PDB file of C-alpha atoms in Angstrom:
ATOM      1  CA  MET A  59     -17.364 -12.917  -1.926  1.00 44.00           C
ATOM      2  CA  GLU A  60     -16.375  -9.614  -2.723  1.00 48.00           C
ATOM      3  CA  ASN A  61     -13.003  -8.779  -2.963  1.00 50.00           C
ATOM      4  CA  PRO A  62     -12.299  -5.285  -0.341  1.00 49.00           C
ATOM      5  CA  LEU A  63      -9.485  -4.346  -2.548  1.00 51.00           C
ATOM      6  CA  THR A  64     -11.263  -3.886  -5.665  1.00 51.00           C
ATOM      7  CA  SER A  65     -14.745  -2.324  -4.976  1.00 50.00           C
ATOM      8  CA  ILE A  66     -15.379  -0.639  -1.207  1.00 51.00           C
ATOM      9  CA  SER A  67     -19.250  -0.531  -0.975  1.00 53.00           C
ATOM     10  CA  THR A  68     -19.390   2.741   0.411  1.00 64.00           C
ATOM     11  CA  GLU A  69     -18.367   4.563  -2.052  1.00 64.00           C
ATOM     12  CA  THR A  70     -20.275   6.424  -4.864  1.00 75.00           C
ATOM     13  CA  PRO A  71     -18.850   6.121  -8.538  1.00 75.00           C
ATOM     14  CA  ASP A  72     -17.926   9.906  -7.923  1.00 85.00           C
ATOM     15  CA  GLN A  73     -15.753   8.871  -4.545  1.00 85.00           C
ATOM     16  CA  SER A  74     -14.394   5.514  -6.593  1.00 86.00           C
ATOM     17  CA  THR A  75     -13.148   7.937  -9.314  1.00 90.00           C
ATOM     18  CA  ILE A  76     -11.781  10.429  -6.892  1.00 91.00           C
ATOM     19  CA  ARG A  77      -9.769   7.732  -5.454  1.00 91.00           C
ATOM     20  CA  THR A  78      -8.452   6.792  -8.936  1.00 92.00           C
ATOM     21  CA  LEU A  79      -7.484   9.698  -9.939  1.00 94.00           C
ATOM     22  CA  ILE A  80      -5.581  10.340  -6.722  1.00 93.00           C
ATOM     23  CA  LYS A  81      -3.869   6.543  -6.861  1.00 94.00           C
ATOM     24  CA  ILE A  82      -2.910   7.352 -10.901  1.00 95.00           C
ATOM     25  CA  THR A  83      -1.571  11.437  -9.609  1.00 95.00           C
ATOM     26  CA  SER A  84       0.341   9.721  -6.888  1.00 95.00           C
ATOM     27  CA  THR A  85       2.346   7.239  -8.534  1.00 96.00           C
ATOM     28  CA  ALA A  86       3.337   9.706 -11.136  1.00 96.00           C
ATOM     29  CA  LEU A  87       4.477  12.093  -8.722  1.00 96.00           C
ATOM     30  CA  MET A  88       6.482   9.111  -6.763  1.00 96.00           C
ATOM     31  CA  LEU A  89       7.716   8.307 -10.393  1.00 97.00           C
ATOM     32  CA  SER A  90       8.940  11.952 -10.314  1.00 96.00           C
ATOM     33  CA  ALA A  91      10.017  12.054  -7.284  1.00 96.00           C
ATOM     34  CA  ILE A  92      12.231   9.128  -7.336  1.00 96.00           C
ATOM     35  CA  ALA A  93      13.767  10.399 -11.115  1.00 96.00           C
ATOM     36  CA  LEU A  94      14.356  13.910  -8.888  1.00 95.00           C
ATOM     37  CA  ILE A  95      16.780  11.947  -6.284  1.00 94.00           C
ATOM     38  CA  LEU A  96      18.446   9.903  -8.716  1.00 95.00           C
ATOM     39  CA  TRP A  97      19.425  13.067 -10.391  1.00 95.00           C
ATOM     40  CA  GLN A  98      20.253  14.964  -7.089  1.00 93.00           C
ATOM     41  CA  VAL A  99      22.623  10.951  -6.276  1.00 94.00           C
ATOM     42  CA  ILE A 100      24.240  11.465 -10.486  1.00 95.00           C
ATOM     43  CA  ALA A 101      24.610  14.954 -10.711  1.00 93.00           C
ATOM     44  CA  PRO A 102      24.080  18.245  -8.547  1.00 92.00           C
ATOM     45  CA  LEU A 103      20.520  19.973  -8.790  1.00 91.00           C
ATOM     46  CA  PRO A 104      20.131  23.049  -9.930  1.00 92.00           C
ATOM     47  CA  PRO A 105      19.659  25.735  -7.214  1.00 90.00           C
ATOM     48  CA  ALA A 106      15.932  26.208  -7.812  1.00 89.00           C
ATOM     49  CA  LEU A 107      15.519  22.725  -7.354  1.00 91.00           C
ATOM     50  CA  GLN A 108      17.122  22.052  -3.677  1.00 90.00           C
ATOM     51  CA  ALA A 109      13.944  23.164  -1.530  1.00 89.00           C
ATOM     52  CA  LEU A 110      11.986  20.463  -4.034  1.00 93.00           C
ATOM     53  CA  ALA A 111      14.788  17.807  -3.577  1.00 93.00           C
ATOM     54  CA  SER A 112      14.682  18.374   0.456  1.00 92.00           C
ATOM     55  CA  PHE A 113      10.340  18.070   0.290  1.00 94.00           C
ATOM     56  CA  VAL A 114      10.556  15.539  -1.926  1.00 95.00           C
ATOM     57  CA  GLN A 115      13.387  13.005   0.315  1.00 95.00           C
ATOM     58  CA  VAL A 116      10.606  13.617   3.803  1.00 95.00           C
ATOM     59  CA  ILE A 117       7.629  12.364   0.859  1.00 95.00           C
ATOM     60  CA  ALA A 118       9.253   9.526   0.099  1.00 96.00           C
ATOM     61  CA  LEU A 119      10.397   8.373   3.697  1.00 96.00           C
ATOM     62  CA  ILE A 120       6.739   8.981   4.285  1.00 96.00           C
ATOM     63  CA  HIS A 121       5.651   6.642   1.790  1.00 96.00           C
ATOM     64  CA  ALA A 122       8.489   4.068   2.431  1.00 96.00           C
ATOM     65  CA  ILE A 123       7.229   3.811   5.978  1.00 96.00           C
ATOM     66  CA  GLU A 124       3.888   3.346   4.758  1.00 95.00           C
ATOM     67  CA  GLY A 125       4.871   0.861   2.638  1.00 95.00           C
ATOM     68  CA  VAL A 126       6.720  -0.996   5.408  1.00 96.00           C
ATOM     69  CA  ILE A 127       3.372  -0.970   7.494  1.00 95.00           C
ATOM     70  CA  ALA A 128       1.555  -2.939   5.031  1.00 94.00           C
ATOM     71  CA  ALA A 129       4.252  -5.103   4.374  1.00 94.00           C
ATOM     72  CA  ILE A 130       3.954  -5.932   8.170  1.00 94.00           C
ATOM     73  CA  PHE A 131       0.131  -6.286   8.136  1.00 92.00           C
ATOM     74  CA  ILE A 132      -0.283  -8.494   4.900  1.00 91.00           C
ATOM     75  CA  LEU A 133       2.695 -10.493   6.205  1.00 91.00           C
ATOM     76  CA  ARG A 134       0.564 -10.996   9.345  1.00 90.00           C
ATOM     77  CA  ASP A 135      -2.481 -11.788   7.675  1.00 88.00           C
ATOM     78  CA  ARG A 136      -0.511 -14.442   5.121  1.00 86.00           C
ATOM     79  CA  LEU A 137       1.127 -16.156   8.502  1.00 86.00           C
ATOM     80  CA  ARG A 138      -2.358 -15.828  10.328  1.00 84.00           C
ATOM     81  CA  THR A 139      -4.593 -17.684   7.360  1.00 80.00           C
ATOM     82  CA  SER A 140      -1.720 -20.153   6.687  1.00 72.00           C
ATOM     83  CA  ASP A 141      -2.673 -22.118   9.560  1.00 65.00           C
ATOM     84  CA  GLN A 142      -5.901 -22.737   8.442  1.00 59.00           C
ATOM     85  CA  PRO A 143      -7.130 -25.720   5.966  1.00 55.00           C
ATOM     86  CA  VAL A 144      -6.739 -24.892   2.523  1.00 52.00           C
ATOM     87  CA  SER A 145     -10.805 -25.164   1.815  1.00 50.00           C
ATOM     88  CA  ASP A 146     -11.347 -22.471   4.570  1.00 52.00           C
ATOM     89  CA  GLN A 147      -9.213 -19.858   3.136  1.00 52.00           C
ATOM     90  CA  PRO A 148     -11.345 -17.233   0.539  1.00 55.00           C
ATOM     91  CA  VAL A 149     -10.457 -17.493  -3.150  1.00 52.00           C
ATOM     92  CA  SER A 150      -8.991 -14.572  -4.118  1.00 57.00           C
ATOM     93  CA  ASP A 151      -6.982 -12.951  -6.874  1.00 56.00           C
ATOM     94  CA  GLN A 152      -3.656 -12.259  -4.465  1.00 58.00           C
ATOM     95  CA  PRO A 153      -0.690 -14.147  -4.872  1.00 60.00           C
ATOM     96  CA  THR A 154      -0.393 -17.543  -3.392  1.00 71.00           C
ATOM     97  CA  SER A 155       3.655 -16.805  -2.226  1.00 83.00           C
ATOM     98  CA  THR A 156       3.612 -15.220   0.947  1.00 84.00           C
ATOM     99  CA  LEU A 157       6.929 -13.090   0.040  1.00 87.00           C
ATOM    100  CA  LEU A 158       5.785 -12.107  -3.599  1.00 90.00           C
ATOM    101  CA  ALA A 159       2.390 -10.365  -1.996  1.00 88.00           C
ATOM    102  CA  VAL A 160       4.216  -8.454   1.249  1.00 92.00           C
ATOM    103  CA  ILE A 161       6.799  -7.011  -1.568  1.00 93.00           C
ATOM    104  CA  GLN A 162       3.352  -6.083  -3.856  1.00 93.00           C
ATOM    105  CA  GLY A 163       1.549  -4.898  -1.129  1.00 92.00           C
ATOM    106  CA  ALA A 164       4.426  -2.711  -0.088  1.00 94.00           C
ATOM    107  CA  LEU A 165       5.240  -1.806  -3.270  1.00 96.00           C
ATOM    108  CA  TYR A 166       1.708  -0.191  -3.997  1.00 95.00           C
ATOM    109  CA  THR A 167       1.284   1.585  -1.111  1.00 95.00           C
ATOM    110  CA  PHE A 168       4.913   3.251  -1.359  1.00 96.00           C
ATOM    111  CA  PHE A 169       3.408   4.715  -4.905  1.00 96.00           C
ATOM    112  CA  VAL A 170       0.174   5.156  -4.156  1.00 95.00           C
ATOM    113  CA  GLY A 171       0.275   6.273  -0.527  1.00 92.00           C
ATOM    114  CA  THR A 172      -2.434   6.531   2.439  1.00 92.00           C
ATOM    115  CA  ILE A 173      -5.386   5.222   0.098  1.00 92.00           C
ATOM    116  CA  GLY A 174      -3.305   2.315  -0.514  1.00 91.00           C
ATOM    117  CA  LEU A 175      -2.394   1.554   2.899  1.00 91.00           C
ATOM    118  CA  SER A 176      -6.112   2.310   3.881  1.00 92.00           C
ATOM    119  CA  GLU A 177      -7.445  -0.497   1.820  1.00 91.00           C
ATOM    120  CA  ILE A 178      -4.747  -3.048   2.980  1.00 90.00           C
ATOM    121  CA  LEU A 179      -5.793  -2.162   6.504  1.00 88.00           C
ATOM    122  CA  THR A 180      -9.502  -2.610   5.603  1.00 89.00           C
ATOM    123  CA  ALA A 181      -8.764  -5.976   3.728  1.00 84.00           C
ATOM    124  CA  SER A 182      -6.683  -6.919   6.815  1.00 78.00           C
ATOM    125  CA  ALA A 183     -10.059  -6.453   9.030  1.00 78.00           C
ATOM    126  CA  VAL A 184     -12.239  -7.646   6.855  1.00 75.00           C
ATOM    127  CA  GLU A 185     -10.380 -10.950   6.669  1.00 67.00           C
ATOM    128  CA  SER A 186      -9.933 -11.031  10.164  1.00 62.00           C
ATOM    129  CA  PRO A 187     -12.537  -9.276  11.853  1.00 57.00           C
ATOM    130  CA  ASN A 188     -12.218 -11.099  15.421  1.00 57.00           C
ATOM    131  CA  ASP A 189      -8.514 -11.078  16.035  1.00 51.00           C
ATOM    132  CA  ALA A 190      -9.253 -10.208  19.725  1.00 49.00           C
ATOM    133  CA  GLU A 191      -8.686 -13.384  22.240  1.00 50.00           C
ATOM    134  CA  PRO A 192     -10.966 -13.855  24.717  1.00 47.00           C
ATOM    135  CA  MET A 193      -9.349 -12.393  28.364  1.00 46.00           C
ATOM    136  CA  SER A 194      -9.617 -15.136  31.339  1.00 44.00           C
TER     137      SER A 194
END
């Protein structure tokens, strides 16, 4: 079984390259944002960076919300699959610890952003395509 987090079959090589570049750029920008926020906490920022600092705080908050959403979906999927017998669970390279998986997914989504969240939601939909219970 193909891991949906590592390869999305509908992508062309160009789209995959663009997604990878966006992930790398987003991670670098989030690390820079964290550095700017820490700088603002430790010492006063120069006036030229004040507006940028406000913008960075909003972006960091949005990424944090995405990370929380990803953590909730991963936890939900982990709890749902923990009820299945071990032989029915798909073999993957995901962490065996639920807490570790939640933390990794949340941090990944925090740094990568919307692309990471979409990957987690896609994997969630692939692992449990028939969530809805029949109505009586």
